[in-house]
Amino acid sequence: MTTLATIKAKVHAGERLSEADALALYASNDLLTIGELAAWANERKNGANVYFNVNRHINPTNVCVNRCAFCAFSRTAEADDAYTLALDQMVGRAVEAVGQGATEVHLVGGLHPDLPFAFYLELLQDIRKNAPSLHIKAFTAVEIDYFARISSQTVEQVLAQLIEAGLGSMPGGGAEILVEEVRQKICPEKISGQRWLEVHRLAHGAGLKTNATMLYGHVETAADRVRHMTLLRELQDRTGGFQVFIPLAWQPENSPLKLDTKGTSGLDDLKTLAIARLFLDNFQHIKAYWIMLGEKIAQVALAFGVDDLDGTVVEEKIGHDAGAATPQSLTLERLIRLIRVAGKTPVERDTLYNPLRSF
Ligand code: V47
Ligand code: SF4
């Protein structure tokens, strides 16, 4: 039988945890022991540094051909509140972000039925031309697969053109839970878990760094979460292309998926982040995405194995359409203070985790 003591011995010996170990951690309510172990593992990788960046989100459109049950963001093209931003609006926001100190623009959106692939290439080219200092982190694996289908090209061809146009890296969205039975329940129209992994493998092969998320707190079990992390750990062993793992706490309002929950518990959030740190031994960074977690849990997470808080964000829609109670943005000063009060060293990073400034 796996006990916390045997897991602790494994972690201290640098031995990889098994799925049974991770499940034993999920079954335990000894949150402080799990957290302490995760904090120890994090300290060995990242010292006292806690990373954040100055960034801006832009969601080109909320029109999406998919209807994922957990999503409160997507609209049909006919909906009253459907929107699609014009190229110059998006470029204007990117330029404005540079003026506010941003080093990254984070671009993700719905799968629009009519916009051609050329629109997205032009978007990247225009941002690169008008805001050349910005790193463009854009398009989930789900969007990349969609671009390949609408332009009758391979994922490799699509990636090559996006990189040529200015794509710098890929965000981690669309992973949800990579287990097929869960996807059938929450996002049956979305690409399969295997395809998501394949697109990331191809992106890594094309020289891009990518991120990985996990949407939790809906219909999945602990075993599904652990399987999800195993699949990511296996791909990371092969490519080394993932930068960070980001568990996304599901926000339950306004989506078709009606479950008897008001959202994840603080205990589950902290446990999930700590277990991710311990299980994903080949990931350098674990991010507490404050937008979904709330500032307070994100801050406490810094004592549970987390070393990254995402960024200033600005104008977040996906979580807020689903009822997220956090602000739309945090200032640099507020992020720094939040990290300092937790006894850590705030480090502003760029998208690729190069340190820019320590505070
Ligand atoms: O793929 C959708 C999730 C993702 C909800 O890579 C929801 O640095 C919670 O991936 N409640 C998009 N989550 C956001 C994302 C992301 C965010 C921040 C940083 C990075 C990064 C990536 O949001 C979607 C989906 O998994 N999502 N609806 C919801 N109601
Ligand atoms: Fe569309 Fe993404 Fe929402 Fe699914 S999660 S409905 S693919 S916007």
mmCIF file of C-alpha atoms and ligand atoms in Angstrom:
data_model
loop_
_atom_site.group_PDB
_atom_site.id
_atom_site.type_symbol
_atom_site.label_atom_id
_atom_site.label_comp_id
_atom_site.label_asym_id
_atom_site.label_seq_id
_atom_site.Cartn_x
_atom_site.Cartn_y
_atom_site.Cartn_z
ATOM 1 C CA MET A 1 0.000 0.000 0.000
ATOM 2 C CA THR A 2 1.227 3.427 -0.863
ATOM 3 C CA THR A 3 1.591 5.695 2.143
ATOM 4 C CA LEU A 4 2.595 9.336 2.324
ATOM 5 C CA ALA A 5 5.831 8.210 3.987
ATOM 6 C CA THR A 6 6.812 6.027 1.020
ATOM 7 C CA ILE A 7 5.895 8.823 -1.400
ATOM 8 C CA LYS A 8 7.979 11.247 0.612
ATOM 9 C CA ALA A 9 10.943 8.888 0.489
ATOM 10 C CA LYS A 10 10.545 8.558 -3.287
ATOM 11 C CA VAL A 11 10.388 12.313 -3.810
ATOM 12 C CA HIS A 12 13.445 12.887 -1.652
ATOM 13 C CA ALA A 13 15.321 10.182 -3.574
ATOM 14 C CA GLY A 14 14.386 11.820 -6.887
ATOM 15 C CA GLU A 15 12.309 8.805 -7.907
ATOM 16 C CA ARG A 16 9.384 9.294 -10.267
ATOM 17 C CA LEU A 17 5.911 8.886 -8.745
ATOM 18 C CA SER A 18 3.563 6.262 -10.177
ATOM 19 C CA GLU A 19 -0.118 6.780 -10.983
ATOM 20 C CA ALA A 20 -0.921 4.819 -7.799
ATOM 21 C CA ASP A 21 1.190 7.306 -5.826
ATOM 22 C CA ALA A 22 -0.652 10.260 -7.322
ATOM 23 C CA LEU A 23 -4.005 8.630 -6.569
ATOM 24 C CA ALA A 24 -2.894 8.013 -2.975
ATOM 25 C CA LEU A 25 -2.063 11.719 -2.710
ATOM 26 C CA TYR A 26 -5.503 12.610 -4.040
ATOM 27 C CA ALA A 27 -7.097 10.235 -1.504
ATOM 28 C CA SER A 28 -5.200 11.785 1.400
ATOM 29 C CA ASN A 29 -6.515 14.741 3.352
ATOM 30 C CA ASP A 30 -3.100 15.530 4.774
ATOM 31 C CA LEU A 31 -2.897 18.685 2.715
ATOM 32 C CA LEU A 32 -0.032 20.190 4.663
ATOM 33 C CA THR A 33 2.267 17.178 4.216
ATOM 34 C CA ILE A 34 1.515 17.090 0.471
ATOM 35 C CA GLY A 35 2.070 20.830 0.230
ATOM 36 C CA GLU A 36 5.326 20.726 2.141
ATOM 37 C CA LEU A 37 6.648 17.989 -0.117
ATOM 38 C CA ALA A 38 5.593 19.905 -3.235
ATOM 39 C CA ALA A 39 7.184 23.077 -1.862
ATOM 40 C CA TRP A 40 10.396 21.131 -1.300
ATOM 41 C CA ALA A 41 10.352 19.789 -4.885
ATOM 42 C CA ASN A 42 9.678 23.288 -6.221
ATOM 43 C CA GLU A 43 12.416 24.878 -4.134
ATOM 44 C CA ARG A 44 14.922 22.437 -5.682
ATOM 45 C CA LYS A 45 13.868 23.465 -9.182
ATOM 46 C CA ASN A 46 13.148 27.171 -8.810
ATOM 47 C CA GLY A 47 14.549 28.330 -5.484
ATOM 48 C CA ALA A 48 12.513 31.207 -4.061
ATOM 49 C CA ASN A 49 11.704 32.668 -7.478
ATOM 50 C CA VAL A 50 8.083 33.218 -8.442
ATOM 51 C CA TYR A 51 7.560 34.192 -12.072
ATOM 52 C CA PHE A 52 4.974 36.434 -13.671
ATOM 53 C CA ASN A 53 4.790 38.459 -16.861
ATOM 54 C CA VAL A 54 3.209 41.627 -18.152
ATOM 55 C CA ASN A 55 0.812 40.518 -20.826
ATOM 56 C CA ARG A 56 -2.494 41.173 -22.523
ATOM 57 C CA HIS A 57 -5.140 38.759 -23.674
ATOM 58 C CA ILE A 58 -6.956 39.266 -26.961
ATOM 59 C CA ASN A 59 -9.777 36.916 -27.981
ATOM 60 C CA PRO A 60 -10.371 37.628 -31.704
ATOM 61 C CA THR A 61 -13.862 36.119 -31.748
ATOM 62 C CA ASN A 62 -16.309 34.321 -29.481
ATOM 63 C CA VAL A 63 -18.014 32.708 -32.452
ATOM 64 C CA CYS A 64 -17.261 29.003 -32.384
ATOM 65 C CA VAL A 65 -18.476 26.014 -34.369
ATOM 66 C CA ASN A 66 -18.006 23.829 -31.280
ATOM 67 C CA ARG A 67 -20.353 23.795 -28.299
ATOM 68 C CA CYS A 68 -18.203 22.461 -25.463
ATOM 69 C CA ALA A 69 -20.545 21.863 -22.535
ATOM 70 C CA PHE A 70 -18.278 23.582 -19.991
ATOM 71 C CA CYS A 71 -17.749 26.747 -22.048
ATOM 72 C CA ALA A 72 -19.632 29.989 -21.388
ATOM 73 C CA PHE A 73 -17.586 31.968 -23.915
ATOM 74 C CA SER A 74 -18.623 30.549 -27.284
ATOM 75 C CA ARG A 75 -21.561 31.876 -29.328
ATOM 76 C CA THR A 76 -23.244 31.005 -32.594
ATOM 77 C CA ALA A 77 -22.640 33.562 -35.363
ATOM 78 C CA GLU A 78 -26.293 34.690 -35.028
ATOM 79 C CA ALA A 79 -26.213 35.372 -31.277
ATOM 80 C CA ASP A 80 -26.859 38.966 -30.163
ATOM 81 C CA ASP A 81 -23.619 39.117 -28.245
ATOM 82 C CA ALA A 82 -21.456 37.330 -30.823
ATOM 83 C CA TYR A 83 -18.415 39.427 -31.758
ATOM 84 C CA THR A 84 -15.439 39.322 -34.082
ATOM 85 C CA LEU A 85 -12.752 41.966 -33.675
ATOM 86 C CA ALA A 86 -11.367 43.727 -36.723
ATOM 87 C CA LEU A 87 -7.654 43.407 -37.454
ATOM 88 C CA ASP A 88 -6.953 47.060 -36.667
ATOM 89 C CA GLN A 89 -8.783 46.800 -33.326
ATOM 90 C CA MET A 90 -6.576 43.909 -32.285
ATOM 91 C CA VAL A 91 -3.416 45.570 -33.508
ATOM 92 C CA GLY A 92 -4.458 48.711 -31.604
ATOM 93 C CA ARG A 93 -4.805 46.694 -28.405
ATOM 94 C CA ALA A 94 -1.390 45.107 -28.931
ATOM 95 C CA VAL A 95 0.240 48.497 -29.469
ATOM 96 C CA GLU A 96 -1.521 49.849 -26.389
ATOM 97 C CA ALA A 97 -0.214 46.869 -24.395
ATOM 98 C CA VAL A 98 3.378 47.698 -25.340
ATOM 99 C CA GLY A 99 2.789 51.194 -23.987
ATOM 100 C CA GLN A 100 1.732 49.584 -20.713
ATOM 101 C CA GLY A 101 4.913 47.543 -20.460
ATOM 102 C CA ALA A 102 3.610 44.254 -21.897
ATOM 103 C CA THR A 103 6.066 41.772 -23.355
ATOM 104 C CA GLU A 104 3.454 39.229 -24.475
ATOM 105 C CA VAL A 105 0.141 39.091 -26.250
ATOM 106 C CA HIS A 106 -1.951 35.976 -25.586
ATOM 107 C CA LEU A 107 -4.330 35.336 -28.507
ATOM 108 C CA VAL A 108 -6.960 32.600 -28.420
ATOM 109 C CA GLY A 109 -10.480 32.476 -29.739
ATOM 110 C CA GLY A 110 -13.394 30.435 -31.018
ATOM 111 C CA LEU A 111 -13.382 28.349 -34.200
ATOM 112 C CA HIS A 112 -15.056 30.843 -36.528
ATOM 113 C CA PRO A 113 -17.044 29.261 -39.392
ATOM 114 C CA ASP A 114 -16.110 31.894 -42.007
ATOM 115 C CA LEU A 115 -12.787 33.534 -41.200
ATOM 116 C CA PRO A 116 -10.091 32.123 -43.506
ATOM 117 C CA PHE A 117 -6.654 30.988 -42.298
ATOM 118 C CA ALA A 118 -5.210 34.043 -44.100
ATOM 119 C CA PHE A 119 -6.977 36.285 -41.544
ATOM 120 C CA TYR A 120 -4.903 34.799 -38.731
ATOM 121 C CA LEU A 121 -1.666 35.057 -40.689
ATOM 122 C CA GLU A 122 -2.405 38.702 -41.368
ATOM 123 C CA LEU A 123 -3.183 39.256 -37.690
ATOM 124 C CA LEU A 124 0.224 37.922 -36.656
ATOM 125 C CA GLN A 125 2.012 39.868 -39.396
ATOM 126 C CA ASP A 126 0.262 43.119 -38.441
ATOM 127 C CA ILE A 127 1.000 42.713 -34.738
ATOM 128 C CA ARG A 128 4.614 41.898 -35.494
ATOM 129 C CA LYS A 129 4.913 44.952 -37.743
ATOM 130 C CA ASN A 130 3.287 47.401 -35.321
ATOM 131 C CA ALA A 131 4.407 45.920 -31.991
ATOM 132 C CA PRO A 132 7.665 44.126 -32.831
ATOM 133 C CA SER A 133 8.762 43.836 -29.199
ATOM 134 C CA LEU A 134 5.767 41.676 -28.246
ATOM 135 C CA HIS A 135 6.063 37.913 -28.057
ATOM 136 C CA ILE A 136 2.990 36.421 -29.721
ATOM 137 C CA LYS A 137 1.716 33.374 -27.819
ATOM 138 C CA ALA A 138 -1.253 32.276 -29.849
ATOM 139 C CA PHE A 139 -3.719 29.588 -30.848
ATOM 140 C CA THR A 140 -4.473 26.402 -28.964
ATOM 141 C CA ALA A 141 -3.918 22.995 -30.525
ATOM 142 C CA VAL A 142 -7.668 22.986 -31.218
ATOM 143 C CA GLU A 143 -7.347 26.134 -33.342
ATOM 144 C CA ILE A 144 -4.215 24.862 -35.100
ATOM 145 C CA ASP A 145 -6.022 21.656 -36.060
ATOM 146 C CA TYR A 146 -8.984 23.765 -37.277
ATOM 147 C CA PHE A 147 -6.686 25.974 -39.393
ATOM 148 C CA ALA A 148 -5.239 22.833 -40.992
ATOM 149 C CA ARG A 149 -8.731 21.613 -41.858
ATOM 150 C CA ILE A 150 -10.053 24.924 -43.238
ATOM 151 C CA SER A 151 -6.917 25.509 -45.322
ATOM 152 C CA SER A 152 -6.587 21.870 -46.472
ATOM 153 C CA GLN A 153 -3.038 21.696 -45.202
ATOM 154 C CA THR A 154 -1.126 19.595 -42.708
ATOM 155 C CA VAL A 155 -0.484 20.814 -39.178
ATOM 156 C CA GLU A 156 3.217 21.047 -40.075
ATOM 157 C CA GLN A 157 2.426 23.395 -42.983
ATOM 158 C CA VAL A 158 0.114 25.525 -40.862
ATOM 159 C CA LEU A 159 2.688 25.821 -38.083
ATOM 160 C CA ALA A 160 5.445 26.761 -40.530
ATOM 161 C CA GLN A 161 3.319 29.607 -41.937
ATOM 162 C CA LEU A 162 2.271 30.850 -38.504
ATOM 163 C CA ILE A 163 5.895 30.872 -37.336
ATOM 164 C CA GLU A 164 6.900 32.724 -40.481
ATOM 165 C CA ALA A 165 4.165 35.293 -39.736
ATOM 166 C CA GLY A 166 5.341 35.859 -36.160
ATOM 167 C CA LEU A 167 4.038 33.097 -33.878
ATOM 168 C CA GLY A 168 6.391 32.781 -30.902
ATOM 169 C CA SER A 169 4.858 29.983 -28.824
ATOM 170 C CA MET A 170 1.566 28.207 -28.144
ATOM 171 C CA PRO A 171 -0.681 28.406 -25.094
ATOM 172 C CA GLY A 172 -1.918 25.277 -23.355
ATOM 173 C CA GLY A 173 -5.678 25.475 -23.853
ATOM 174 C CA GLY A 174 -7.954 22.856 -25.347
ATOM 175 C CA ALA A 175 -6.429 19.997 -23.365
ATOM 176 C CA GLU A 176 -9.384 19.841 -20.939
ATOM 177 C CA ILE A 177 -9.034 16.218 -19.762
ATOM 178 C CA LEU A 178 -7.193 14.173 -22.362
ATOM 179 C CA VAL A 179 -9.151 10.986 -21.518
ATOM 180 C CA GLU A 180 -11.626 10.139 -24.287
ATOM 181 C CA GLU A 181 -14.586 9.083 -22.107
ATOM 182 C CA VAL A 182 -14.463 12.462 -20.364
ATOM 183 C CA ARG A 183 -14.180 14.362 -23.660
ATOM 184 C CA GLN A 184 -17.270 12.553 -24.940
ATOM 185 C CA LYS A 185 -19.182 14.057 -22.019
ATOM 186 C CA ILE A 186 -17.827 17.610 -21.987
ATOM 187 C CA CYS A 187 -16.579 18.385 -25.499
ATOM 188 C CA PRO A 188 -17.597 15.668 -27.987
ATOM 189 C CA GLU A 189 -16.954 17.891 -31.031
ATOM 190 C CA LYS A 190 -13.472 18.872 -29.990
ATOM 191 C CA ILE A 191 -10.326 17.170 -31.330
ATOM 192 C CA SER A 192 -9.376 14.002 -29.455
ATOM 193 C CA GLY A 193 -6.861 13.934 -26.650
ATOM 194 C CA GLN A 194 -4.469 12.046 -28.945
ATOM 195 C CA ARG A 195 -4.769 14.761 -31.592
ATOM 196 C CA TRP A 196 -4.126 17.482 -28.982
ATOM 197 C CA LEU A 197 -0.933 15.666 -27.978
ATOM 198 C CA GLU A 198 0.045 15.196 -31.630
ATOM 199 C CA VAL A 199 -0.325 18.908 -32.421
ATOM 200 C CA HIS A 200 1.889 19.773 -29.448
ATOM 201 C CA ARG A 201 4.424 17.137 -30.497
ATOM 202 C CA LEU A 202 4.519 18.661 -33.996
ATOM 203 C CA ALA A 203 4.826 22.160 -32.541
ATOM 204 C CA HIS A 204 7.763 21.036 -30.419
ATOM 205 C CA GLY A 205 9.256 19.462 -33.544
ATOM 206 C CA ALA A 206 8.889 22.804 -35.331
ATOM 207 C CA GLY A 207 10.887 24.455 -32.538
ATOM 208 C CA LEU A 208 8.015 26.021 -30.607
ATOM 209 C CA LYS A 209 7.669 25.908 -26.847
ATOM 210 C CA THR A 210 4.120 25.202 -25.698
ATOM 211 C CA ASN A 211 2.124 25.116 -22.459
ATOM 212 C CA ALA A 212 -0.241 22.463 -21.111
ATOM 213 C CA THR A 213 -3.474 22.974 -19.181
ATOM 214 C CA MET A 214 -5.962 20.699 -17.405
ATOM 215 C CA LEU A 215 -9.573 21.757 -16.893
ATOM 216 C CA TYR A 216 -10.715 20.210 -13.621
ATOM 217 C CA GLY A 217 -13.653 20.336 -11.253
ATOM 218 C CA HIS A 218 -16.430 19.070 -13.573
ATOM 219 C CA VAL A 219 -17.260 15.412 -14.367
ATOM 220 C CA GLU A 220 -13.739 13.963 -14.227
ATOM 221 C CA THR A 221 -12.399 11.632 -11.518
ATOM 222 C CA ALA A 222 -9.039 11.767 -9.765
ATOM 223 C CA ALA A 223 -7.977 8.832 -11.963
ATOM 224 C CA ASP A 224 -8.810 10.886 -15.090
ATOM 225 C CA ARG A 225 -6.676 13.771 -13.853
ATOM 226 C CA VAL A 226 -3.767 11.471 -13.133
ATOM 227 C CA ARG A 227 -4.058 9.829 -16.576
ATOM 228 C CA HIS A 228 -4.092 13.310 -18.113
ATOM 229 C CA MET A 229 -0.867 14.172 -16.330
ATOM 230 C CA THR A 230 0.696 10.831 -17.332
ATOM 231 C CA LEU A 231 0.031 11.571 -21.008
ATOM 232 C CA LEU A 232 1.665 14.991 -20.646
ATOM 233 C CA ARG A 233 4.624 13.546 -18.736
ATOM 234 C CA GLU A 234 5.168 10.933 -21.452
ATOM 235 C CA LEU A 235 5.183 13.506 -24.248
ATOM 236 C CA GLN A 236 7.450 15.775 -22.229
ATOM 237 C CA ASP A 237 9.906 12.870 -21.865
ATOM 238 C CA ARG A 238 10.007 12.628 -25.649
ATOM 239 C CA THR A 239 10.193 16.296 -26.645
ATOM 240 C CA GLY A 240 10.968 18.504 -23.631
ATOM 241 C CA GLY A 241 8.842 21.158 -25.346
ATOM 242 C CA PHE A 242 6.382 21.986 -22.560
ATOM 243 C CA GLN A 243 7.247 24.996 -20.426
ATOM 244 C CA VAL A 244 4.567 24.956 -17.787
ATOM 245 C CA PHE A 245 1.569 23.023 -16.497
ATOM 246 C CA ILE A 246 -1.545 25.056 -15.708
ATOM 247 C CA PRO A 247 -4.486 23.442 -13.925
ATOM 248 C CA LEU A 248 -7.628 25.465 -14.785
ATOM 249 C CA ALA A 249 -10.327 25.444 -12.097
ATOM 250 C CA TRP A 250 -13.669 25.154 -13.904
ATOM 251 C CA GLN A 251 -15.938 28.186 -13.471
ATOM 252 C CA PRO A 252 -19.466 26.777 -13.506
ATOM 253 C CA GLU A 253 -21.761 29.676 -14.455
ATOM 254 C CA ASN A 254 -23.546 30.267 -17.777
ATOM 255 C CA SER A 255 -22.441 27.124 -19.601
ATOM 256 C CA PRO A 256 -24.644 24.245 -20.788
ATOM 257 C CA LEU A 257 -23.005 21.894 -18.259
ATOM 258 C CA LYS A 258 -25.172 22.070 -15.151
ATOM 259 C CA LEU A 259 -23.557 20.343 -12.203
ATOM 260 C CA ASP A 260 -24.251 20.598 -8.512
ATOM 261 C CA THR A 261 -21.155 22.695 -7.814
ATOM 262 C CA LYS A 262 -20.306 26.301 -7.130
ATOM 263 C CA GLY A 263 -16.783 25.663 -8.403
ATOM 264 C CA THR A 264 -13.743 23.861 -7.115
ATOM 265 C CA SER A 265 -12.841 23.933 -3.429
ATOM 266 C CA GLY A 266 -9.710 25.635 -2.145
ATOM 267 C CA LEU A 267 -8.573 22.276 -0.837
ATOM 268 C CA ASP A 268 -8.896 20.654 -4.255
ATOM 269 C CA ASP A 269 -7.124 23.580 -5.941
ATOM 270 C CA LEU A 270 -4.123 23.397 -3.623
ATOM 271 C CA LYS A 271 -3.961 19.606 -3.720
ATOM 272 C CA THR A 272 -4.140 19.585 -7.518
ATOM 273 C CA LEU A 273 -1.324 22.110 -7.869
ATOM 274 C CA ALA A 274 0.838 20.271 -5.314
ATOM 275 C CA ILE A 275 0.238 16.854 -6.894
ATOM 276 C CA ALA A 276 1.057 18.307 -10.316
ATOM 277 C CA ARG A 277 4.371 19.575 -8.966
ATOM 278 C CA LEU A 278 5.205 16.156 -7.513
ATOM 279 C CA PHE A 279 3.969 14.016 -10.405
ATOM 280 C CA LEU A 280 5.201 16.139 -13.319
ATOM 281 C CA ASP A 281 8.864 15.804 -12.442
ATOM 282 C CA ASN A 282 9.884 16.833 -15.965
ATOM 283 C CA PHE A 283 7.997 20.158 -15.934
ATOM 284 C CA GLN A 284 10.017 23.133 -14.734
ATOM 285 C CA HIS A 285 7.043 25.377 -13.958
ATOM 286 C CA ILE A 286 3.624 24.974 -12.340
ATOM 287 C CA LYS A 287 1.291 27.929 -12.773
ATOM 288 C CA ALA A 288 -1.495 29.067 -10.440
ATOM 289 C CA TYR A 289 -3.735 30.966 -12.874
ATOM 290 C CA TRP A 290 -5.143 33.582 -10.520
ATOM 291 C CA ILE A 291 -7.996 34.457 -12.882
ATOM 292 C CA MET A 292 -9.717 31.117 -12.135
ATOM 293 C CA LEU A 293 -8.354 30.480 -8.622
ATOM 294 C CA GLY A 294 -8.779 33.905 -7.101
ATOM 295 C CA GLU A 295 -5.869 35.970 -5.846
ATOM 296 C CA LYS A 296 -5.890 34.461 -2.366
ATOM 297 C CA ILE A 297 -5.704 30.784 -3.342
ATOM 298 C CA ALA A 298 -3.120 31.654 -6.012
ATOM 299 C CA GLN A 299 -1.020 33.332 -3.342
ATOM 300 C CA VAL A 300 -1.322 30.438 -0.869
ATOM 301 C CA ALA A 301 -0.421 28.085 -3.735
ATOM 302 C CA LEU A 302 3.071 29.594 -3.636
ATOM 303 C CA ALA A 303 3.577 27.500 -0.470
ATOM 304 C CA PHE A 304 2.268 24.384 -2.273
ATOM 305 C CA GLY A 305 4.776 23.919 -5.076
ATOM 306 C CA VAL A 306 3.752 26.713 -7.459
ATOM 307 C CA ASP A 307 6.364 29.035 -9.008
ATOM 308 C CA ASP A 308 4.348 30.995 -11.593
ATOM 309 C CA LEU A 309 1.309 33.287 -11.416
ATOM 310 C CA ASP A 310 0.726 34.015 -15.120
ATOM 311 C CA GLY A 311 0.511 37.754 -15.678
ATOM 312 C CA THR A 312 -1.325 41.025 -15.593
ATOM 313 C CA VAL A 313 -3.719 39.549 -18.236
ATOM 314 C CA VAL A 314 -6.040 42.549 -19.032
ATOM 315 C CA GLU A 315 -9.524 41.881 -20.375
ATOM 316 C CA GLU A 316 -10.042 38.201 -19.624
ATOM 317 C CA LYS A 317 -13.219 36.757 -21.146
ATOM 318 C CA ILE A 318 -13.208 32.944 -20.932
ATOM 319 C CA GLY A 319 -13.290 32.711 -17.129
ATOM 320 C CA HIS A 320 -15.314 35.868 -16.605
ATOM 321 C CA ASP A 321 -18.094 34.856 -18.997
ATOM 322 C CA ALA A 322 -18.338 31.778 -16.727
ATOM 323 C CA GLY A 323 -18.643 33.809 -13.543
ATOM 324 C CA ALA A 324 -15.022 34.213 -12.363
ATOM 325 C CA ALA A 325 -15.094 36.679 -9.468
ATOM 326 C CA THR A 326 -11.537 37.972 -9.972
ATOM 327 C CA PRO A 327 -10.676 41.356 -11.494
ATOM 328 C CA GLN A 328 -10.009 41.603 -15.246
ATOM 329 C CA SER A 329 -6.416 42.539 -14.597
ATOM 330 C CA LEU A 330 -3.803 42.836 -11.852
ATOM 331 C CA THR A 331 -1.204 45.562 -11.841
ATOM 332 C CA LEU A 332 2.486 44.770 -11.783
ATOM 333 C CA GLU A 333 2.694 46.311 -8.310
ATOM 334 C CA ARG A 334 -0.102 44.115 -7.005
ATOM 335 C CA LEU A 335 1.469 40.931 -8.387
ATOM 336 C CA ILE A 336 4.822 41.866 -6.873
ATOM 337 C CA ARG A 337 3.249 42.534 -3.493
ATOM 338 C CA LEU A 338 1.262 39.308 -3.562
ATOM 339 C CA ILE A 339 4.493 37.348 -4.159
ATOM 340 C CA ARG A 340 6.573 39.311 -1.641
ATOM 341 C CA VAL A 341 4.070 38.860 1.154
ATOM 342 C CA ALA A 342 4.353 35.098 0.552
ATOM 343 C CA GLY A 343 8.081 35.374 1.303
ATOM 344 C CA LYS A 344 9.166 34.750 -2.290
ATOM 345 C CA THR A 345 11.178 36.653 -4.866
ATOM 346 C CA PRO A 346 9.063 38.213 -7.625
ATOM 347 C CA VAL A 347 10.706 37.752 -11.030
ATOM 348 C CA GLU A 348 9.249 39.335 -14.144
ATOM 349 C CA ARG A 349 9.832 36.879 -16.985
ATOM 350 C CA ASP A 350 9.281 36.861 -20.704
ATOM 351 C CA THR A 351 7.050 34.229 -22.306
ATOM 352 C CA LEU A 352 9.959 31.776 -22.591
ATOM 353 C CA TYR A 353 10.822 32.159 -18.897
ATOM 354 C CA ASN A 354 13.912 34.282 -19.387
ATOM 355 C CA PRO A 355 14.120 36.466 -16.272
ATOM 356 C CA LEU A 356 13.771 40.178 -17.094
ATOM 357 C CA ARG A 357 13.754 41.845 -13.647
ATOM 358 C CA SER A 358 13.847 40.698 -10.034
ATOM 359 C CA PHE A 359 12.135 42.743 -7.341
HETATM 360 O O1 V47 B 1 -9.109 25.635 -23.369
HETATM 361 C C1 V47 B 1 -13.112 27.234 -20.901
HETATM 362 C C2 V47 B 1 -10.682 26.723 -20.404
HETATM 363 C C3 V47 B 1 -9.009 27.397 -21.742
HETATM 364 C C4 V47 B 1 -13.831 27.536 -18.897
HETATM 365 O O2 V47 B 1 -1.023 28.682 -21.855
HETATM 366 C C5 V47 B 1 -12.463 27.308 -18.833
HETATM 367 O O3 V47 B 1 -0.303 30.283 -20.590
HETATM 368 C C6 V47 B 1 -12.489 27.511 -16.561
HETATM 369 O O4 V47 B 1 -5.872 27.722 -21.932
HETATM 370 N N1 V47 B 1 -13.823 27.710 -16.543
HETATM 371 C C7 V47 B 1 -8.392 28.614 -22.374
HETATM 372 N N2 V47 B 1 -11.777 27.294 -17.676
HETATM 373 C C8 V47 B 1 -7.481 29.345 -21.406
HETATM 374 C C9 V47 B 1 -6.099 28.775 -21.406
HETATM 375 C C10 V47 B 1 -4.981 29.516 -20.784
HETATM 376 C C11 V47 B 1 -5.212 30.520 -19.883
HETATM 377 C C12 V47 B 1 -4.128 31.191 -19.333
HETATM 378 C C13 V47 B 1 -2.843 30.899 -19.698
HETATM 379 C C14 V47 B 1 -2.617 29.897 -20.617
HETATM 380 C C15 V47 B 1 -1.229 29.594 -21.050
HETATM 381 C C16 V47 B 1 -3.678 29.182 -21.170
HETATM 382 O O5 V47 B 1 -9.916 27.831 -20.776
HETATM 383 C C17 V47 B 1 -9.836 26.491 -22.584
HETATM 384 C C18 V47 B 1 -10.593 25.723 -21.523
HETATM 385 O O6 V47 B 1 -9.836 24.647 -21.059
HETATM 386 N N3 V47 B 1 -12.058 27.101 -20.096
HETATM 387 N N4 V47 B 1 -14.217 27.505 -20.183
HETATM 388 C C19 V47 B 1 -14.523 27.747 -17.685
HETATM 389 N N5 V47 B 1 -15.834 27.939 -17.671
HETATM 390 FE FE1 SF4 B 2 -15.265 26.712 -28.733
HETATM 391 FE FE2 SF4 B 2 -13.079 26.581 -27.200
HETATM 392 FE FE3 SF4 B 2 -15.482 27.176 -26.078
HETATM 393 FE FE4 SF4 B 2 -14.998 24.704 -26.980
HETATM 394 S S1 SF4 B 2 -13.906 25.737 -25.286
HETATM 395 S S2 SF4 B 2 -16.866 25.909 -27.380
HETATM 396 S S3 SF4 B 2 -13.691 25.076 -28.783
HETATM 397 S S4 SF4 B 2 -14.378 28.427 -27.582
#
